[in-house]
Amino acid sequence: MLSILAAGSIFFPGLFLLSKRCLKQAPGLKWSEADAVIVSARLVSSIQAVLASSAGFIIASSCEDIIEDKHWLTSTYILFAVPYFIYDIYAMFLCYWYKMQVKGHEEDAPKTSTAIRSYLWREFLMVLHHVVMVTVCFPVSVFWRQGKGDYFQGVMFLAELSTPSVCLGKILIQYKQQHTLLHKVNGALMLVTFFVCRVLLFPYLYYAYGRYADIPLYMVPLSIPWQYNMGAALLMAPQVYWFCLICRGAFRLFTRASRHHRPSVSRDSEPKTPIMPPANGYSPRDTEREPNTH
């Protein structure tokens, strides 16, 4: 157990530092510290998402009995991924810190204590989500469930399928590429994957258990311990909130595009940068204040 935790503690921060160094020193790139930090954080989040989704697919497809069947990868990847959520809290703060610094005015950057308070206030929900993953979901998944329900754990890993598109969207916003076809296609992909993999995830888990127990879907909440219902509700609530932000951002993006093609609409009437969800990142207000470093 300790060796797997140690491996995760080395892998994710190490990957972040390696990516940042390559972006800053590679010939033809020579990115600034701020750009390298922000893109490296997104890259690590995307890689973690690919690893988690791959593990989830292997686990879910290997379990015929959704309650009793076990797969060694379930607890192994949970242990490996726990350090990621701790690292990511710090990585998100670094991104927030550099976003608050306008190019050419680094001397006006806020004090560290002020920045931390502001970061915790603005990103409270995301930080809370990460803390809960470490302090609650980790012990529940590894110890409390006593090796049962690996199938459900694997399906929950598949929620990370939406993360790469979220990260790419934030990078495109950072480089002011909201007008590109790539941003629109990625936005549509993010909308679909987030809804399917995060919002529909919990109803599907209830449906899967209903089939296993041969009971109607509406009876499932009444036939399982209340702790499961409460846990599902607490995990699903922020996903629904973030999905609403994605929908709002998509609406503003396509509204802006339609207004842009109207000759009677002036540039001053166009909306600001579309809002993106804070999932694995930052709030809409922060994306609008991103410094134009290119």
PDB file of N, CA, C and O in Angstrom, residues 94-163:
ATOM      1  N   LEU A  94      -1.256  27.354  -7.926  1.00  0.00           N
ATOM      2  CA  LEU A  94      -0.220  27.965  -8.763  1.00  0.00           C
ATOM      3  C   LEU A  94      -0.837  28.597 -10.011  1.00  0.00           C
ATOM      4  O   LEU A  94      -0.470  29.715 -10.398  1.00  0.00           O
ATOM      5  N   CYS A  95      -1.762  27.886 -10.639  1.00  0.00           N
ATOM      6  CA  CYS A  95      -2.440  28.435 -11.811  1.00  0.00           C
ATOM      7  C   CYS A  95      -3.187  29.720 -11.450  1.00  0.00           C
ATOM      8  O   CYS A  95      -3.127  30.718 -12.172  1.00  0.00           O
ATOM      9  N   TYR A  96      -3.874  29.680 -10.327  1.00  0.00           N
ATOM     10  CA  TYR A  96      -4.622  30.848  -9.871  1.00  0.00           C
ATOM     11  C   TYR A  96      -3.680  32.030  -9.606  1.00  0.00           C
ATOM     12  O   TYR A  96      -3.959  33.168  -9.989  1.00  0.00           O
ATOM     13  N   TRP A  97      -2.551  31.739  -8.986  1.00  0.00           N
ATOM     14  CA  TRP A  97      -1.563  32.774  -8.653  1.00  0.00           C
ATOM     15  C   TRP A  97      -1.066  33.471  -9.915  1.00  0.00           C
ATOM     16  O   TRP A  97      -1.005  34.700  -9.981  1.00  0.00           O
ATOM     17  N   TYR A  98      -0.701  32.694 -10.920  1.00  0.00           N
ATOM     18  CA  TYR A  98      -0.165  33.285 -12.144  1.00  0.00           C
ATOM     19  C   TYR A  98      -1.248  33.972 -12.965  1.00  0.00           C
ATOM     20  O   TYR A  98      -0.968  34.957 -13.665  1.00  0.00           O
ATOM     21  N   LYS A  99      -2.463  33.469 -12.897  1.00  0.00           N
ATOM     22  CA  LYS A  99      -3.544  34.137 -13.617  1.00  0.00           C
ATOM     23  C   LYS A  99      -3.837  35.519 -13.059  1.00  0.00           C
ATOM     24  O   LYS A  99      -4.296  36.408 -13.771  1.00  0.00           O
ATOM     25  N   MET A 100      -3.595  35.687 -11.766  1.00  0.00           N
ATOM     26  CA  MET A 100      -3.855  36.970 -11.126  1.00  0.00           C
ATOM     27  C   MET A 100      -2.773  38.005 -11.402  1.00  0.00           C
ATOM     28  O   MET A 100      -2.918  39.167 -11.052  1.00  0.00           O
ATOM     29  N   GLN A 101      -1.688  37.572 -12.016  1.00  0.00           N
ATOM     30  CA  GLN A 101      -0.593  38.485 -12.319  1.00  0.00           C
ATOM     31  C   GLN A 101      -0.696  38.935 -13.772  1.00  0.00           C
ATOM     32  O   GLN A 101      -0.661  38.126 -14.686  1.00  0.00           O
ATOM     33  N   VAL A 102      -0.834  40.215 -13.968  1.00  0.00           N
ATOM     34  CA  VAL A 102      -0.892  40.755 -15.306  1.00  0.00           C
ATOM     35  C   VAL A 102       0.526  40.940 -15.813  1.00  0.00           C
ATOM     36  O   VAL A 102       1.392  41.421 -15.098  1.00  0.00           O
ATOM     37  N   LYS A 103       0.771  40.543 -17.040  1.00  0.00           N
ATOM     38  CA  LYS A 103       2.118  40.633 -17.605  1.00  0.00           C
ATOM     39  C   LYS A 103       2.632  42.063 -17.534  1.00  0.00           C
ATOM     40  O   LYS A 103       1.968  43.011 -17.925  1.00  0.00           O
ATOM     41  N   GLY A 104       3.833  42.195 -17.016  1.00  0.00           N
ATOM     42  CA  GLY A 104       4.453  43.493 -16.879  1.00  0.00           C
ATOM     43  C   GLY A 104       4.175  44.167 -15.562  1.00  0.00           C
ATOM     44  O   GLY A 104       4.688  45.236 -15.272  1.00  0.00           O
ATOM     45  N   HIS A 105       3.341  43.531 -14.714  1.00  0.00           N
ATOM     46  CA  HIS A 105       3.001  44.109 -13.419  1.00  0.00           C
ATOM     47  C   HIS A 105       3.158  43.073 -12.329  1.00  0.00           C
ATOM     48  O   HIS A 105       2.368  43.010 -11.383  1.00  0.00           O
ATOM     49  N   GLU A 106       4.180  42.224 -12.441  1.00  0.00           N
ATOM     50  CA  GLU A 106       4.392  41.180 -11.455  1.00  0.00           C
ATOM     51  C   GLU A 106       4.646  41.725 -10.063  1.00  0.00           C
ATOM     52  O   GLU A 106       4.371  41.071  -9.060  1.00  0.00           O
ATOM     53  N   GLU A 107       5.171  42.959 -10.007  1.00  0.00           N
ATOM     54  CA  GLU A 107       5.455  43.521  -8.693  1.00  0.00           C
ATOM     55  C   GLU A 107       4.188  43.866  -7.929  1.00  0.00           C
ATOM     56  O   GLU A 107       4.210  44.056  -6.714  1.00  0.00           O
ATOM     57  N   ASP A 108       3.059  43.939  -8.641  1.00  0.00           N
ATOM     58  CA  ASP A 108       1.792  44.252  -8.008  1.00  0.00           C
ATOM     59  C   ASP A 108       1.028  42.997  -7.590  1.00  0.00           C
ATOM     60  O   ASP A 108      -0.131  43.074  -7.195  1.00  0.00           O
ATOM     61  N   ALA A 109       1.663  41.843  -7.692  1.00  0.00           N
ATOM     62  CA  ALA A 109       0.996  40.589  -7.341  1.00  0.00           C
ATOM     63  C   ALA A 109       0.606  40.596  -5.863  1.00  0.00           C
ATOM     64  O   ALA A 109       1.308  41.162  -5.018  1.00  0.00           O
ATOM     65  N   PRO A 110      -0.529  39.993  -5.523  1.00  0.00           N
ATOM     66  CA  PRO A 110      -0.969  39.980  -4.129  1.00  0.00           C
ATOM     67  C   PRO A 110      -0.041  39.161  -3.251  1.00  0.00           C
ATOM     68  O   PRO A 110       0.702  38.303  -3.726  1.00  0.00           O
ATOM     69  N   LYS A 111      -0.084  39.435  -1.943  1.00  0.00           N
ATOM     70  CA  LYS A 111       0.696  38.640  -1.008  1.00  0.00           C
ATOM     71  C   LYS A 111       0.204  37.201  -1.019  1.00  0.00           C
ATOM     72  O   LYS A 111      -0.932  36.920  -1.344  1.00  0.00           O
ATOM     73  N   THR A 112       1.107  36.311  -0.614  1.00  0.00           N
ATOM     74  CA  THR A 112       0.766  34.889  -0.645  1.00  0.00           C
ATOM     75  C   THR A 112      -0.450  34.587   0.218  1.00  0.00           C
ATOM     76  O   THR A 112      -1.352  33.852  -0.190  1.00  0.00           O
ATOM     77  N   SER A 113      -0.490  35.152   1.420  1.00  0.00           N
ATOM     78  CA  SER A 113      -1.619  34.891   2.317  1.00  0.00           C
ATOM     79  C   SER A 113      -2.923  35.400   1.726  1.00  0.00           C
ATOM     80  O   SER A 113      -3.962  34.737   1.812  1.00  0.00           O
ATOM     81  N   THR A 114      -2.877  36.575   1.088  1.00  0.00           N
ATOM     82  CA  THR A 114      -4.071  37.124   0.456  1.00  0.00           C
ATOM     83  C   THR A 114      -4.507  36.261  -0.716  1.00  0.00           C
ATOM     84  O   THR A 114      -5.700  36.001  -0.906  1.00  0.00           O
ATOM     85  N   ALA A 115      -3.529  35.803  -1.491  1.00  0.00           N
ATOM     86  CA  ALA A 115      -3.839  34.954  -2.644  1.00  0.00           C
ATOM     87  C   ALA A 115      -4.451  33.630  -2.203  1.00  0.00           C
ATOM     88  O   ALA A 115      -5.378  33.130  -2.841  1.00  0.00           O
ATOM     89  N   ILE A 116      -3.947  33.059  -1.119  1.00  0.00           N
ATOM     90  CA  ILE A 116      -4.485  31.789  -0.632  1.00  0.00           C
ATOM     91  C   ILE A 116      -5.931  31.961  -0.189  1.00  0.00           C
ATOM     92  O   ILE A 116      -6.795  31.137  -0.509  1.00  0.00           O
ATOM     93  N   ARG A 117      -6.206  33.030   0.549  1.00  0.00           N
ATOM     94  CA  ARG A 117      -7.585  33.268   0.998  1.00  0.00           C
ATOM     95  C   ARG A 117      -8.514  33.469  -0.191  1.00  0.00           C
ATOM     96  O   ARG A 117      -9.632  32.937  -0.221  1.00  0.00           O
ATOM     97  N   SER A 118      -8.049  34.249  -1.167  1.00  0.00           N
ATOM     98  CA  SER A 118      -8.864  34.492  -2.353  1.00  0.00           C
ATOM     99  C   SER A 118      -9.094  33.205  -3.138  1.00  0.00           C
ATOM    100  O   SER A 118     -10.202  32.931  -3.610  1.00  0.00           O
ATOM    101  N   TYR A 119      -8.047  32.404  -3.249  1.00  0.00           N
ATOM    102  CA  TYR A 119      -8.151  31.121  -3.953  1.00  0.00           C
ATOM    103  C   TYR A 119      -9.137  30.189  -3.272  1.00  0.00           C
ATOM    104  O   TYR A 119     -10.008  29.591  -3.928  1.00  0.00           O
ATOM    105  N   LEU A 120      -9.044  30.061  -1.964  1.00  0.00           N
ATOM    106  CA  LEU A 120      -9.953  29.182  -1.230  1.00  0.00           C
ATOM    107  C   LEU A 120     -11.395  29.671  -1.314  1.00  0.00           C
ATOM    108  O   LEU A 120     -12.333  28.871  -1.341  1.00  0.00           O
ATOM    109  N   TRP A 121     -11.564  30.983  -1.349  1.00  0.00           N
ATOM    110  CA  TRP A 121     -12.911  31.540  -1.433  1.00  0.00           C
ATOM    111  C   TRP A 121     -13.526  31.285  -2.810  1.00  0.00           C
ATOM    112  O   TRP A 121     -14.664  30.827  -2.932  1.00  0.00           O
ATOM    113  N   ARG A 122     -12.761  31.552  -3.853  1.00  0.00           N
ATOM    114  CA  ARG A 122     -13.282  31.417  -5.210  1.00  0.00           C
ATOM    115  C   ARG A 122     -13.398  29.967  -5.652  1.00  0.00           C
ATOM    116  O   ARG A 122     -14.273  29.610  -6.431  1.00  0.00           O
ATOM    117  N   GLU A 123     -12.489  29.130  -5.168  1.00  0.00           N
ATOM    118  CA  GLU A 123     -12.470  27.731  -5.593  1.00  0.00           C
ATOM    119  C   GLU A 123     -12.854  26.789  -4.448  1.00  0.00           C
ATOM    120  O   GLU A 123     -12.398  25.650  -4.388  1.00  0.00           O
ATOM    121  N   PHE A 124     -13.713  27.276  -3.570  1.00  0.00           N
ATOM    122  CA  PHE A 124     -14.083  26.485  -2.397  1.00  0.00           C
ATOM    123  C   PHE A 124     -14.674  25.135  -2.789  1.00  0.00           C
ATOM    124  O   PHE A 124     -14.332  24.102  -2.220  1.00  0.00           O
ATOM    125  N   LEU A 125     -15.573  25.129  -3.753  1.00  0.00           N
ATOM    126  CA  LEU A 125     -16.245  23.887  -4.130  1.00  0.00           C
ATOM    127  C   LEU A 125     -15.257  22.874  -4.697  1.00  0.00           C
ATOM    128  O   LEU A 125     -15.311  21.681  -4.352  1.00  0.00           O
ATOM    129  N   MET A 126     -14.330  23.332  -5.554  1.00  0.00           N
ATOM    130  CA  MET A 126     -13.359  22.411  -6.135  1.00  0.00           C
ATOM    131  C   MET A 126     -12.390  21.889  -5.077  1.00  0.00           C
ATOM    132  O   MET A 126     -12.059  20.695  -5.054  1.00  0.00           O
ATOM    133  N   VAL A 127     -11.916  22.770  -4.199  1.00  0.00           N
ATOM    134  CA  VAL A 127     -11.008  22.335  -3.130  1.00  0.00           C
ATOM    135  C   VAL A 127     -11.722  21.361  -2.200  1.00  0.00           C
ATOM    136  O   VAL A 127     -11.158  20.334  -1.802  1.00  0.00           O
ATOM    137  N   LEU A 128     -12.977  21.673  -1.872  1.00  0.00           N
ATOM    138  CA  LEU A 128     -13.755  20.768  -1.017  1.00  0.00           C
ATOM    139  C   LEU A 128     -13.916  19.410  -1.688  1.00  0.00           C
ATOM    140  O   LEU A 128     -13.806  18.362  -1.028  1.00  0.00           O
ATOM    141  N   HIS A 129     -14.169  19.417  -2.976  1.00  0.00           N
ATOM    142  CA  HIS A 129     -14.303  18.158  -3.726  1.00  0.00           C
ATOM    143  C   HIS A 129     -13.030  17.323  -3.606  1.00  0.00           C
ATOM    144  O   HIS A 129     -13.083  16.115  -3.364  1.00  0.00           O
ATOM    145  N   HIS A 130     -11.873  17.951  -3.757  1.00  0.00           N
ATOM    146  CA  HIS A 130     -10.604  17.227  -3.657  1.00  0.00           C
ATOM    147  C   HIS A 130     -10.367  16.712  -2.235  1.00  0.00           C
ATOM    148  O   HIS A 130      -9.888  15.589  -2.048  1.00  0.00           O
ATOM    149  N   VAL A 131     -10.683  17.533  -1.254  1.00  0.00           N
ATOM    150  CA  VAL A 131     -10.497  17.119   0.137  1.00  0.00           C
ATOM    151  C   VAL A 131     -11.389  15.926   0.472  1.00  0.00           C
ATOM    152  O   VAL A 131     -10.960  14.968   1.131  1.00  0.00           O
ATOM    153  N   VAL A 132     -12.631  15.966   0.004  1.00  0.00           N
ATOM    154  CA  VAL A 132     -13.556  14.856   0.254  1.00  0.00           C
ATOM    155  C   VAL A 132     -13.064  13.588  -0.434  1.00  0.00           C
ATOM    156  O   VAL A 132     -13.172  12.484   0.125  1.00  0.00           O
ATOM    157  N   MET A 133     -12.508  13.723  -1.628  1.00  0.00           N
ATOM    158  CA  MET A 133     -11.989  12.549  -2.326  1.00  0.00           C
ATOM    159  C   MET A 133     -10.902  11.856  -1.513  1.00  0.00           C
ATOM    160  O   MET A 133     -10.812  10.620  -1.505  1.00  0.00           O
ATOM    161  N   VAL A 134     -10.083  12.645  -0.822  1.00  0.00           N
ATOM    162  CA  VAL A 134      -8.973  12.075  -0.049  1.00  0.00           C
ATOM    163  C   VAL A 134      -9.438  11.578   1.309  1.00  0.00           C
ATOM    164  O   VAL A 134      -9.077  10.477   1.744  1.00  0.00           O
ATOM    165  N   THR A 135     -10.237  12.369   2.008  1.00  0.00           N
ATOM    166  CA  THR A 135     -10.588  12.054   3.396  1.00  0.00           C
ATOM    167  C   THR A 135     -11.799  11.145   3.544  1.00  0.00           C
ATOM    168  O   THR A 135     -11.955  10.487   4.571  1.00  0.00           O
ATOM    169  N   VAL A 136     -12.674  11.103   2.536  1.00  0.00           N
ATOM    170  CA  VAL A 136     -13.895  10.304   2.633  1.00  0.00           C
ATOM    171  C   VAL A 136     -13.918   9.179   1.599  1.00  0.00           C
ATOM    172  O   VAL A 136     -14.009   7.999   1.946  1.00  0.00           O
ATOM    173  N   CYS A 137     -13.821   9.548   0.324  1.00  0.00           N
ATOM    174  CA  CYS A 137     -13.944   8.538  -0.735  1.00  0.00           C
ATOM    175  C   CYS A 137     -12.813   7.512  -0.692  1.00  0.00           C
ATOM    176  O   CYS A 137     -13.041   6.326  -0.972  1.00  0.00           O
ATOM    177  N   PHE A 138     -11.616   7.956  -0.365  1.00  0.00           N
ATOM    178  CA  PHE A 138     -10.483   7.029  -0.306  1.00  0.00           C
ATOM    179  C   PHE A 138     -10.685   5.939   0.752  1.00  0.00           C
ATOM    180  O   PHE A 138     -10.646   4.745   0.428  1.00  0.00           O
ATOM    181  N   PRO A 139     -10.935   6.284   2.027  1.00  0.00           N
ATOM    182  CA  PRO A 139     -11.140   5.208   3.013  1.00  0.00           C
ATOM    183  C   PRO A 139     -12.383   4.372   2.741  1.00  0.00           C
ATOM    184  O   PRO A 139     -12.391   3.164   2.991  1.00  0.00           O
ATOM    185  N   VAL A 140     -13.443   5.002   2.215  1.00  0.00           N
ATOM    186  CA  VAL A 140     -14.652   4.237   1.906  1.00  0.00           C
ATOM    187  C   VAL A 140     -14.374   3.220   0.807  1.00  0.00           C
ATOM    188  O   VAL A 140     -14.761   2.048   0.895  1.00  0.00           O
ATOM    189  N   SER A 141     -13.667   3.656  -0.248  1.00  0.00           N
ATOM    190  CA  SER A 141     -13.411   2.786  -1.390  1.00  0.00           C
ATOM    191  C   SER A 141     -12.435   1.671  -1.073  1.00  0.00           C
ATOM    192  O   SER A 141     -12.558   0.556  -1.592  1.00  0.00           O
ATOM    193  N   VAL A 142     -11.459   1.933  -0.220  1.00  0.00           N
ATOM    194  CA  VAL A 142     -10.405   0.949   0.041  1.00  0.00           C
ATOM    195  C   VAL A 142     -10.770   0.040   1.216  1.00  0.00           C
ATOM    196  O   VAL A 142     -10.509  -1.172   1.172  1.00  0.00           O
ATOM    197  N   PHE A 143     -11.369   0.596   2.259  1.00  0.00           N
ATOM    198  CA  PHE A 143     -11.573  -0.178   3.484  1.00  0.00           C
ATOM    199  C   PHE A 143     -13.053  -0.503   3.759  1.00  0.00           C
ATOM    200  O   PHE A 143     -13.402  -1.660   3.982  1.00  0.00           O
ATOM    201  N   TRP A 144     -13.915   0.490   3.739  1.00  0.00           N
ATOM    202  CA  TRP A 144     -15.284   0.315   4.213  1.00  0.00           C
ATOM    203  C   TRP A 144     -16.103  -0.639   3.353  1.00  0.00           C
ATOM    204  O   TRP A 144     -16.897  -1.421   3.866  1.00  0.00           O
ATOM    205  N   ARG A 145     -15.920  -0.613   2.041  1.00  0.00           N
ATOM    206  CA  ARG A 145     -16.739  -1.468   1.178  1.00  0.00           C
ATOM    207  C   ARG A 145     -16.293  -2.924   1.205  1.00  0.00           C
ATOM    208  O   ARG A 145     -16.963  -3.782   0.632  1.00  0.00           O
ATOM    209  N   GLN A 146     -15.148  -3.208   1.813  1.00  0.00           N
ATOM    210  CA  GLN A 146     -14.684  -4.580   2.056  1.00  0.00           C
ATOM    211  C   GLN A 146     -14.590  -5.425   0.776  1.00  0.00           C
ATOM    212  O   GLN A 146     -14.989  -6.581   0.727  1.00  0.00           O
ATOM    213  N   GLY A 147     -14.055  -4.814  -0.269  1.00  0.00           N
ATOM    214  CA  GLY A 147     -13.802  -5.545  -1.503  1.00  0.00           C
ATOM    215  C   GLY A 147     -15.009  -5.817  -2.374  1.00  0.00           C
ATOM    216  O   GLY A 147     -14.897  -6.523  -3.385  1.00  0.00           O
ATOM    217  N   LYS A 148     -16.149  -5.288  -2.035  1.00  0.00           N
ATOM    218  CA  LYS A 148     -17.360  -5.512  -2.837  1.00  0.00           C
ATOM    219  C   LYS A 148     -17.627  -4.317  -3.751  1.00  0.00           C
ATOM    220  O   LYS A 148     -17.269  -3.190  -3.433  1.00  0.00           O
ATOM    221  N   GLY A 149     -18.262  -4.610  -4.875  1.00  0.00           N
ATOM    222  CA  GLY A 149     -18.680  -3.532  -5.770  1.00  0.00           C
ATOM    223  C   GLY A 149     -17.570  -2.937  -6.604  1.00  0.00           C
ATOM    224  O   GLY A 149     -17.612  -1.736  -6.915  1.00  0.00           O
ATOM    225  N   ASP A 150     -16.585  -3.746  -7.013  1.00  0.00           N
ATOM    226  CA  ASP A 150     -15.523  -3.224  -7.876  1.00  0.00           C
ATOM    227  C   ASP A 150     -16.087  -2.686  -9.188  1.00  0.00           C
ATOM    228  O   ASP A 150     -15.544  -1.726  -9.761  1.00  0.00           O
ATOM    229  N   TYR A 151     -17.173  -3.298  -9.657  1.00  0.00           N
ATOM    230  CA  TYR A 151     -17.795  -2.828 -10.904  1.00  0.00           C
ATOM    231  C   TYR A 151     -18.221  -1.369 -10.773  1.00  0.00           C
ATOM    232  O   TYR A 151     -17.958  -0.549 -11.663  1.00  0.00           O
ATOM    233  N   PHE A 152     -18.866  -1.030  -9.674  1.00  0.00           N
ATOM    234  CA  PHE A 152     -19.328   0.344  -9.468  1.00  0.00           C
ATOM    235  C   PHE A 152     -18.148   1.305  -9.369  1.00  0.00           C
ATOM    236  O   PHE A 152     -18.201   2.423  -9.885  1.00  0.00           O
ATOM    237  N   GLN A 153     -17.091   0.867  -8.715  1.00  0.00           N
ATOM    238  CA  GLN A 153     -15.910   1.714  -8.614  1.00  0.00           C
ATOM    239  C   GLN A 153     -15.293   1.952  -9.990  1.00  0.00           C
ATOM    240  O   GLN A 153     -14.865   3.064 -10.311  1.00  0.00           O
ATOM    241  N   GLY A 154     -15.264   0.900 -10.814  1.00  0.00           N
ATOM    242  CA  GLY A 154     -14.738   1.058 -12.165  1.00  0.00           C
ATOM    243  C   GLY A 154     -15.562   2.022 -12.995  1.00  0.00           C
ATOM    244  O   GLY A 154     -15.015   2.857 -13.733  1.00  0.00           O
ATOM    245  N   VAL A 155     -16.881   1.928 -12.891  1.00  0.00           N
ATOM    246  CA  VAL A 155     -17.749   2.847 -13.630  1.00  0.00           C
ATOM    247  C   VAL A 155     -17.512   4.291 -13.173  1.00  0.00           C
ATOM    248  O   VAL A 155     -17.499   5.225 -13.985  1.00  0.00           O
ATOM    249  N   MET A 156     -17.299   4.480 -11.877  1.00  0.00           N
ATOM    250  CA  MET A 156     -17.053   5.839 -11.376  1.00  0.00           C
ATOM    251  C   MET A 156     -15.728   6.395 -11.888  1.00  0.00           C
ATOM    252  O   MET A 156     -15.591   7.602 -12.089  1.00  0.00           O
ATOM    253  N   PHE A 157     -14.750   5.521 -12.125  1.00  0.00           N
ATOM    254  CA  PHE A 157     -13.502   5.983 -12.741  1.00  0.00           C
ATOM    255  C   PHE A 157     -13.759   6.573 -14.125  1.00  0.00           C
ATOM    256  O   PHE A 157     -13.046   7.486 -14.568  1.00  0.00           O
ATOM    257  N   LEU A 158     -14.754   6.050 -14.825  1.00  0.00           N
ATOM    258  CA  LEU A 158     -15.053   6.513 -16.185  1.00  0.00           C
ATOM    259  C   LEU A 158     -15.561   7.953 -16.213  1.00  0.00           C
ATOM    260  O   LEU A 158     -15.637   8.563 -17.281  1.00  0.00           O
ATOM    261  N   ALA A 159     -15.899   8.502 -15.048  1.00  0.00           N
ATOM    262  CA  ALA A 159     -16.313   9.910 -14.997  1.00  0.00           C
ATOM    263  C   ALA A 159     -15.209  10.838 -15.497  1.00  0.00           C
ATOM    264  O   ALA A 159     -15.485  11.938 -15.985  1.00  0.00           O
ATOM    265  N   GLU A 160     -13.962  10.377 -15.410  1.00  0.00           N
ATOM    266  CA  GLU A 160     -12.836  11.217 -15.816  1.00  0.00           C
ATOM    267  C   GLU A 160     -12.726  11.374 -17.329  1.00  0.00           C
ATOM    268  O   GLU A 160     -11.880  12.133 -17.813  1.00  0.00           O
ATOM    269  N   LEU A 161     -13.558  10.668 -18.090  1.00  0.00           N
ATOM    270  CA  LEU A 161     -13.496  10.791 -19.547  1.00  0.00           C
ATOM    271  C   LEU A 161     -13.732  12.220 -20.026  1.00  0.00           C
ATOM    272  O   LEU A 161     -13.271  12.607 -21.103  1.00  0.00           O
ATOM    273  N   SER A 162     -14.440  13.011 -19.241  1.00  0.00           N
ATOM    274  CA  SER A 162     -14.745  14.384 -19.653  1.00  0.00           C
ATOM    275  C   SER A 162     -13.606  15.355 -19.370  1.00  0.00           C
ATOM    276  O   SER A 162     -13.579  16.464 -19.909  1.00  0.00           O
ATOM    277  N   THR A 163     -12.649  14.959 -18.537  1.00  0.00           N
ATOM    278  CA  THR A 163     -11.616  15.891 -18.086  1.00  0.00           C
ATOM    279  C   THR A 163     -10.708  16.402 -19.205  1.00  0.00           C
ATOM    280  O   THR A 163     -10.401  17.602 -19.244  1.00  0.00           O
TER     281      THR A 163
END
